[in-house]
Short mmCIF file of N, CA, C and O in Angstrom, two decimals:
data_model
loop_
_atom_site.label_atom_id
_atom_site.label_comp_id
_atom_site.label_asym_id
_atom_site.label_seq_id
_atom_site.Cartn_x
_atom_site.Cartn_y
_atom_site.Cartn_z
N MET A 1 4.52 17.78 0.47
CA MET A 1 5.39 17.83 -0.67
C MET A 1 6.82 17.91 -0.15
O MET A 1 7.09 18.59 0.83
N ALA A 2 7.71 17.21 -0.82
CA ALA A 2 9.12 17.24 -0.43
C ALA A 2 9.96 17.71 -1.61
O ALA A 2 9.82 17.19 -2.72
N GLU A 3 10.79 18.69 -1.37
CA GLU A 3 11.72 19.21 -2.39
C GLU A 3 13.13 18.85 -1.93
O GLU A 3 13.55 19.19 -0.82
N ILE A 4 13.86 18.12 -2.79
CA ILE A 4 15.22 17.74 -2.46
C ILE A 4 16.15 18.86 -2.91
O ILE A 4 16.24 19.17 -4.09
N ILE A 5 16.83 19.48 -1.96
CA ILE A 5 17.70 20.62 -2.24
C ILE A 5 19.13 20.15 -2.52
O ILE A 5 19.80 20.68 -3.39
N ALA A 6 19.60 19.16 -1.79
CA ALA A 6 20.95 18.62 -1.99
C ALA A 6 20.91 17.13 -1.68
O ALA A 6 20.18 16.70 -0.81
N PRO A 7 21.66 16.34 -2.41
CA PRO A 7 22.58 16.67 -3.48
C PRO A 7 21.83 17.03 -4.76
O PRO A 7 20.63 16.77 -4.87
N LYS A 8 22.54 17.62 -5.70
CA LYS A 8 21.90 18.06 -6.94
C LYS A 8 21.53 16.88 -7.84
O LYS A 8 20.56 16.95 -8.58
N THR A 9 22.32 15.81 -7.82
CA THR A 9 21.99 14.62 -8.61
C THR A 9 21.63 13.49 -7.64
O THR A 9 22.39 13.18 -6.73
N PHE A 10 20.46 12.91 -7.83
CA PHE A 10 19.97 11.87 -6.94
C PHE A 10 19.01 10.96 -7.68
O PHE A 10 18.57 11.27 -8.79
N GLU A 11 18.71 9.83 -7.07
CA GLU A 11 17.71 8.90 -7.60
C GLU A 11 16.69 8.64 -6.51
O GLU A 11 17.03 8.62 -5.33
N THR A 12 15.45 8.44 -6.91
CA THR A 12 14.40 8.13 -5.94
C THR A 12 13.70 6.85 -6.34
O THR A 12 13.68 6.46 -7.51
N LYS A 13 13.13 6.20 -5.34
CA LYS A 13 12.38 4.96 -5.58
C LYS A 13 11.29 4.87 -4.53
O LYS A 13 11.54 5.07 -3.34
N VAL A 14 10.07 4.56 -4.95
CA VAL A 14 8.95 4.38 -4.04
C VAL A 14 8.65 2.88 -3.98
O VAL A 14 8.45 2.24 -5.00
N ASP A 15 8.65 2.32 -2.76
CA ASP A 15 8.40 0.89 -2.54
C ASP A 15 7.30 0.72 -1.50
O ASP A 15 7.01 1.64 -0.73
N ALA A 16 6.78 -0.49 -1.44
CA ALA A 16 5.84 -0.83 -0.39
C ALA A 16 6.57 -0.80 0.95
O ALA A 16 7.73 -1.18 1.04
N ASN A 17 5.90 -0.34 1.99
CA ASN A 17 6.48 -0.31 3.33
C ASN A 17 6.01 -1.56 4.06
O ASN A 17 4.84 -1.68 4.43
N ILE A 18 6.92 -2.53 4.25
CA ILE A 18 6.60 -3.81 4.88
C ILE A 18 7.11 -3.79 6.32
O ILE A 18 8.26 -3.43 6.57
N LEU A 19 6.26 -4.17 7.25
CA LEU A 19 6.69 -4.25 8.65
C LEU A 19 6.20 -5.55 9.25
O LEU A 19 5.34 -6.23 8.70
N THR A 20 6.77 -5.92 10.39
CA THR A 20 6.36 -7.12 11.10
C THR A 20 5.25 -6.73 12.07
O THR A 20 5.45 -5.91 12.96
N ALA A 21 4.08 -7.32 11.87
CA ALA A 21 2.93 -7.03 12.73
C ALA A 21 3.12 -7.73 14.08
O ALA A 21 3.86 -8.70 14.19
N PRO A 22 2.46 -7.23 15.13
CA PRO A 22 2.58 -7.88 16.44
C PRO A 22 2.06 -9.31 16.39
O PRO A 22 1.08 -9.60 15.72
N GLY A 23 2.74 -10.19 17.09
CA GLY A 23 2.31 -11.58 17.19
C GLY A 23 1.42 -11.79 18.40
O GLY A 23 0.93 -10.83 19.01
N LYS A 24 1.24 -13.04 18.78
CA LYS A 24 0.44 -13.39 19.95
C LYS A 24 1.14 -12.87 21.21
O LYS A 24 2.35 -12.63 21.20
N PRO A 25 0.41 -12.70 22.30
CA PRO A 25 1.04 -12.26 23.55
C PRO A 25 2.23 -13.14 23.91
O PRO A 25 2.17 -14.37 23.83
N GLY A 26 3.34 -12.50 24.24
CA GLY A 26 4.58 -13.22 24.54
C GLY A 26 5.45 -13.45 23.32
O GLY A 26 6.60 -13.86 23.43
N PHE A 27 4.90 -13.23 22.13
CA PHE A 27 5.63 -13.44 20.88
C PHE A 27 5.43 -12.23 19.97
O PHE A 27 5.13 -12.36 18.78
N VAL A 28 5.59 -11.03 20.53
CA VAL A 28 5.25 -9.81 19.79
C VAL A 28 6.11 -9.60 18.56
O VAL A 28 5.71 -8.88 17.65
N ASP A 29 7.30 -10.20 18.49
CA ASP A 29 8.16 -10.01 17.32
C ASP A 29 8.00 -11.13 16.29
O ASP A 29 8.76 -11.22 15.34
N GLU A 30 7.01 -12.00 16.46
CA GLU A 30 6.84 -13.12 15.54
C GLU A 30 5.55 -13.04 14.73
O GLU A 30 5.03 -14.06 14.28
N GLY A 31 5.03 -11.85 14.55
CA GLY A 31 3.84 -11.69 13.73
C GLY A 31 4.19 -11.77 12.25
O GLY A 31 5.36 -11.83 11.86
N GLY A 32 3.18 -11.77 11.42
CA GLY A 32 3.40 -11.83 9.97
C GLY A 32 3.79 -10.47 9.41
O GLY A 32 3.66 -9.44 10.06
N ASP A 33 4.27 -10.49 8.17
CA ASP A 33 4.60 -9.24 7.49
C ASP A 33 3.32 -8.58 6.99
O ASP A 33 2.41 -9.25 6.50
N GLU A 34 3.26 -7.26 7.14
CA GLU A 34 2.11 -6.48 6.67
C GLU A 34 2.61 -5.30 5.87
O GLU A 34 3.61 -4.69 6.21
N GLU A 35 1.86 -4.99 4.79
CA GLU A 35 2.18 -3.80 4.00
C GLU A 35 1.36 -2.64 4.56
O GLU A 35 0.13 -2.73 4.67
N ARG A 36 2.06 -1.56 4.93
CA ARG A 36 1.38 -0.37 5.46
C ARG A 36 1.96 0.85 4.78
O ARG A 36 3.02 1.35 5.14
N GLY A 37 1.28 1.30 3.77
CA GLY A 37 1.71 2.51 3.06
C GLY A 37 2.90 2.27 2.16
O GLY A 37 3.18 1.14 1.75
N VAL A 38 3.59 3.35 1.85
CA VAL A 38 4.75 3.30 0.97
C VAL A 38 5.91 4.04 1.62
O VAL A 38 5.72 4.82 2.55
N LYS A 39 7.12 3.78 1.12
CA LYS A 39 8.30 4.49 1.61
C LYS A 39 9.07 5.05 0.42
O LYS A 39 9.02 4.50 -0.68
N LEU A 40 9.76 6.15 0.65
CA LEU A 40 10.55 6.80 -0.38
C LEU A 40 12.03 6.63 -0.05
O LEU A 40 12.47 6.97 1.05
N ALA A 41 12.79 6.06 -0.99
CA ALA A 41 14.23 5.92 -0.83
C ALA A 41 14.92 6.94 -1.73
O ALA A 41 14.56 7.09 -2.90
N ILE A 42 15.90 7.66 -1.19
CA ILE A 42 16.65 8.66 -1.94
C ILE A 42 18.13 8.30 -1.84
O ILE A 42 18.65 8.11 -0.75
N THR A 43 18.80 8.18 -2.99
CA THR A 43 20.22 7.84 -3.02
C THR A 43 20.96 8.77 -3.96
O THR A 43 20.37 9.38 -4.85
N THR A 44 22.28 8.85 -3.77
CA THR A 44 23.11 9.60 -4.71
C THR A 44 23.25 8.79 -5.99
O THR A 44 23.16 7.56 -5.96
N LYS A 45 23.46 9.45 -7.12
CA LYS A 45 23.63 8.73 -8.38
C LYS A 45 24.99 8.06 -8.48
O LYS A 45 25.13 7.00 -9.06
N GLU A 46 26.01 8.71 -7.90
CA GLU A 46 27.35 8.14 -7.96
C GLU A 46 27.72 7.56 -6.59
O GLU A 46 27.15 7.93 -5.57
N LYS A 47 28.68 6.64 -6.59
CA LYS A 47 29.14 6.05 -5.32
C LYS A 47 29.95 7.08 -4.56
O LYS A 47 30.84 7.72 -5.11
N VAL A 48 29.62 7.25 -3.28
CA VAL A 48 30.33 8.18 -2.41
C VAL A 48 30.52 7.54 -1.05
O VAL A 48 29.81 6.61 -0.67
N SER A 49 31.50 8.04 -0.29
CA SER A 49 31.72 7.50 1.04
C SER A 49 30.87 8.23 2.09
O SER A 49 30.55 7.68 3.13
N THR A 50 30.52 9.48 1.82
CA THR A 50 29.61 10.23 2.70
C THR A 50 28.69 11.07 1.83
O THR A 50 29.04 11.42 0.70
N ALA A 51 27.54 11.40 2.38
CA ALA A 51 26.59 12.25 1.65
C ALA A 51 25.77 13.04 2.66
O ALA A 51 25.53 12.58 3.77
N GLU A 52 25.37 14.23 2.27
CA GLU A 52 24.51 15.05 3.10
C GLU A 52 23.28 15.41 2.28
O GLU A 52 23.39 15.91 1.17
N PHE A 53 22.11 15.11 2.84
CA PHE A 53 20.86 15.38 2.15
C PHE A 53 20.16 16.55 2.83
O PHE A 53 20.09 16.62 4.05
N ALA A 54 19.64 17.46 2.02
CA ALA A 54 18.85 18.59 2.53
C ALA A 54 17.51 18.58 1.81
O ALA A 54 17.47 18.47 0.58
N MET A 55 16.42 18.64 2.58
CA MET A 55 15.08 18.60 2.00
C MET A 55 14.22 19.68 2.61
O MET A 55 14.40 20.06 3.76
N LYS A 56 13.30 20.16 1.81
CA LYS A 56 12.32 21.13 2.28
C LYS A 56 10.96 20.44 2.23
O LYS A 56 10.52 19.99 1.18
N LEU A 57 10.31 20.31 3.39
CA LEU A 57 9.01 19.67 3.48
C LEU A 57 7.92 20.73 3.64
O LEU A 57 8.04 21.63 4.46
N THR A 58 6.88 20.60 2.85
CA THR A 58 5.75 21.53 2.91
C THR A 58 4.47 20.75 3.07
O THR A 58 4.25 19.76 2.36
N ILE A 59 3.61 21.17 3.97
CA ILE A 59 2.32 20.53 4.18
C ILE A 59 1.26 21.43 3.54
O ILE A 59 1.16 22.62 3.86
N LYS A 60 0.50 20.84 2.63
CA LYS A 60 -0.58 21.58 1.98
C LYS A 60 -1.91 21.03 2.43
O LYS A 60 -2.09 19.81 2.50
N LYS A 61 -2.82 21.91 2.72
CA LYS A 61 -4.16 21.52 3.13
C LYS A 61 -4.94 21.06 1.91
O LYS A 61 -4.95 21.72 0.87
N GLU A 62 -5.60 19.88 2.02
CA GLU A 62 -6.41 19.40 0.90
C GLU A 62 -7.66 20.23 0.74
O GLU A 62 -8.22 20.73 1.71
N LYS A 63 -8.07 20.38 -0.51
CA LYS A 63 -9.29 21.16 -0.80
C LYS A 63 -10.48 20.26 -0.85
O LYS A 63 -10.46 19.16 -1.13
#
């Protein structure tokens, strides 16, 4: 679980996490795109030149 402490006003978006898979030997950067999980993007609501984000991460054991 992630709790966003700062900034007080923010926006979040969850998207597919796309990465380039390994290619053939000698062409490791030429593999196809693969979706692996999701990613969380956090942005400020207003335009700013700098921002500082503080988050509290908690790991909970599944039951």
